[in-house]
mmCIF file of C-alpha atoms in Angstrom:
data_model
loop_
_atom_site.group_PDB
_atom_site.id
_atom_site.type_symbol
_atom_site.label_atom_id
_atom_site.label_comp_id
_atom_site.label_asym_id
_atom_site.label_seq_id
_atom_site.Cartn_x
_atom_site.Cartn_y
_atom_site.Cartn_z
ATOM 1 C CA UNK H 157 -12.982 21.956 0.723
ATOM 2 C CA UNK H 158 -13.214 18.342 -0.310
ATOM 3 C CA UNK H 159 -14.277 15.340 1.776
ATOM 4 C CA UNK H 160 -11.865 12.400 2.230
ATOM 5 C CA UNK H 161 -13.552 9.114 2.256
ATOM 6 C CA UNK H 162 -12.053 6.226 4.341
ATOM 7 C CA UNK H 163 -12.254 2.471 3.439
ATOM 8 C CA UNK H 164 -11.584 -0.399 4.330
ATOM 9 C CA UNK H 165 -9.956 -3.576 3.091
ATOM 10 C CA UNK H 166 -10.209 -7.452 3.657
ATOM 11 C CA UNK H 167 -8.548 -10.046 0.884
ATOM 12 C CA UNK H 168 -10.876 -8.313 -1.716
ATOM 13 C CA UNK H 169 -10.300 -4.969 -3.336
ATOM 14 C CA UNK H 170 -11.150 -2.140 -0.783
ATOM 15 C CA UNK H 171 -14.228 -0.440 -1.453
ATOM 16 C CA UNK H 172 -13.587 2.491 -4.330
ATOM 17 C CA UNK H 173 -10.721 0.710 -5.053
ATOM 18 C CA UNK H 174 -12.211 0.597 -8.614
ATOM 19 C CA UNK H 175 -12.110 4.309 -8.720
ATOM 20 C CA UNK H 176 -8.322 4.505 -7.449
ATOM 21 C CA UNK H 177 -7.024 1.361 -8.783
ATOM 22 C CA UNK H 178 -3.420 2.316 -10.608
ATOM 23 C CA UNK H 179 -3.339 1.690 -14.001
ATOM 24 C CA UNK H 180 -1.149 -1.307 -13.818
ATOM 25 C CA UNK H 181 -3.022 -2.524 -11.591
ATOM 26 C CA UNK H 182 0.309 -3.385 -9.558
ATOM 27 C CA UNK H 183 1.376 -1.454 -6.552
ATOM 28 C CA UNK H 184 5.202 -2.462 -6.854
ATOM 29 C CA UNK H 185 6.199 -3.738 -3.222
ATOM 30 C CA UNK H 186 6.413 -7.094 -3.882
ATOM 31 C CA UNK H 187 9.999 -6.760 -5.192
ATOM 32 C CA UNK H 188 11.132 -4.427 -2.620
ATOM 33 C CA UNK H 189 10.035 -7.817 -0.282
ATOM 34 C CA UNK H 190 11.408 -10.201 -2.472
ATOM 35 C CA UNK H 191 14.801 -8.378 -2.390
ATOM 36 C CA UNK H 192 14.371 -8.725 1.792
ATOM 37 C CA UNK H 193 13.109 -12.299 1.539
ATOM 38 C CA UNK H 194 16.871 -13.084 0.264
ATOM 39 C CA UNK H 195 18.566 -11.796 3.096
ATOM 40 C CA UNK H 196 15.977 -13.746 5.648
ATOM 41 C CA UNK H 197 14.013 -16.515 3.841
ATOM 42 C CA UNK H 198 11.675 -17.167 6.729
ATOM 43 C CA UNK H 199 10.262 -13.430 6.506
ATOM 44 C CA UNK H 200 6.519 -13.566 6.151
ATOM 45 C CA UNK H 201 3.279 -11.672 7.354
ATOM 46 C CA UNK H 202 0.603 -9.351 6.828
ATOM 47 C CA UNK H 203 1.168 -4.790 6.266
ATOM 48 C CA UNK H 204 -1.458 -2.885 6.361
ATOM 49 C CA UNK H 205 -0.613 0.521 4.917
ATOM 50 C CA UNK H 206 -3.075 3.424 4.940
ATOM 51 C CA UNK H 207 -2.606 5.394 1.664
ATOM 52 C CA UNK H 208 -4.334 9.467 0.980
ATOM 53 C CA UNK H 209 -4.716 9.294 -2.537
ATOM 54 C CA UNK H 210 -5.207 12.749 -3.738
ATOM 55 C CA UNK H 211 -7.883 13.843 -6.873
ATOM 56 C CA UNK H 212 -4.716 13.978 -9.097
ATOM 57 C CA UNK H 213 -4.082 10.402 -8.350
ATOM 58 C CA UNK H 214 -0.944 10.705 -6.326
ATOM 59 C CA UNK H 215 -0.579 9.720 -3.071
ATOM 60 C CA UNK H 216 0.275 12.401 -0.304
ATOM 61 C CA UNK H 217 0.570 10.174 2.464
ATOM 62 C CA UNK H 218 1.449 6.592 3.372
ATOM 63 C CA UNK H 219 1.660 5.412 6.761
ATOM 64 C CA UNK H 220 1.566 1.524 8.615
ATOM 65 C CA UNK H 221 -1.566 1.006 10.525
ATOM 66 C CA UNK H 222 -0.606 -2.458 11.486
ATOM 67 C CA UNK H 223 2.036 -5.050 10.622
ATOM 68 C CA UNK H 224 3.035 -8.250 11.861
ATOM 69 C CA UNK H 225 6.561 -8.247 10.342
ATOM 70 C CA UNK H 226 8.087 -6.820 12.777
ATOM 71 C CA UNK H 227 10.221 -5.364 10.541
ATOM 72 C CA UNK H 228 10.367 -1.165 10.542
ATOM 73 C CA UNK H 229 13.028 -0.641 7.905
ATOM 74 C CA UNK H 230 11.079 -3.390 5.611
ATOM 75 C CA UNK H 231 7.505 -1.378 6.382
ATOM 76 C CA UNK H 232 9.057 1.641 5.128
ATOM 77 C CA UNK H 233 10.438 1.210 1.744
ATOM 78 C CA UNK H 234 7.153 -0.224 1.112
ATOM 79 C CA UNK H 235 5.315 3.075 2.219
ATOM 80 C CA UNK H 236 8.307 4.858 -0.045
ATOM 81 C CA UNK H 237 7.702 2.733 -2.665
ATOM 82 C CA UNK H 238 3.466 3.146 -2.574
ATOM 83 C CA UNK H 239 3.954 7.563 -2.635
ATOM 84 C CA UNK H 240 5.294 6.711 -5.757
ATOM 85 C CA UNK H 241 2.052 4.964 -7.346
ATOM 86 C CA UNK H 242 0.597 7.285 -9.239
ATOM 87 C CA UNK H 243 -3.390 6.051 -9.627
ATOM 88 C CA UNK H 244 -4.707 8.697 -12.213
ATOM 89 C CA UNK H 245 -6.897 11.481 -11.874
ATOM 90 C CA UNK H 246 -10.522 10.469 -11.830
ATOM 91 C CA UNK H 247 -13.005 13.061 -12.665
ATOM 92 C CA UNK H 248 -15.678 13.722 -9.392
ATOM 93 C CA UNK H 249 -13.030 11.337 -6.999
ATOM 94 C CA UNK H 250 -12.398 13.345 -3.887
ATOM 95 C CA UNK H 251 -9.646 12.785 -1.802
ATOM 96 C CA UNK H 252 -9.512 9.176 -0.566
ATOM 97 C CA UNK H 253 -7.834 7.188 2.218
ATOM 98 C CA UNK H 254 -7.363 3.541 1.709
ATOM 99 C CA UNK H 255 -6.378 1.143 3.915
ATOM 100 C CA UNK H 256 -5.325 -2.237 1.837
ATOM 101 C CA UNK H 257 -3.970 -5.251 3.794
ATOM 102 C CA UNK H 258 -0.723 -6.771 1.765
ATOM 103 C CA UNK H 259 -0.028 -10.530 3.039
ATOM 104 C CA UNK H 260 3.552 -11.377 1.863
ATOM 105 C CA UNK H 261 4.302 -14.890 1.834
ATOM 106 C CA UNK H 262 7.799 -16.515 -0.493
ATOM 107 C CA UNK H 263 7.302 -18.178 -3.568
#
């Protein structure tokens, strides 16, 4: 059985996010927030989802460790929309849990 490795995150790229960084290197929430920000403009603050990224690349699990939006409904569509990121298979990568602070802020 594999070993999961757990990292953390600051304002820099968690630790072995090199080795599960998706190819685009985009992780597609900031529209699903952008589509939110029009229906309340003054919606701001920091997600921190924790992602299991599998050895196939794809991400089994998503879940919000901490939030200050306030916002439930808003916190998940963005853990819907990160299961979708699909960050490649990398040879010798275990399983890996991420956790990767997202500060959303308009304009």
């Amino acid at each position: 059985m594999r070993s999961s490795s757990t990292t953390s995150a600051g304002c820099t790229s968690p630790p072995g996010w090199a080795l599960r960084k998706p190819p685009d290197g985009s992780l597609g929430h900031y529209s699903i927030y952008n589509r939110e920000l029009r229906k309340k403009p003054s919606l701001r603050g920091r997600i921190t989802p924790e992602l299991v990224i599998e050895p196939s690349g794809a991400v089994s699990e998503c879940s919000v460790v901490e939030s200050t939006l306030n916002e439930p409904a808003l916190e998940r569509k963005i853990c819907n929309r990160l299961r979708l990121v699909d960050f490649g298979a990398k040879p010798g990568v275990d399983r890996t849990t991420i956790r990767y602070p997202i500060e959303l802020l308009p304009g």
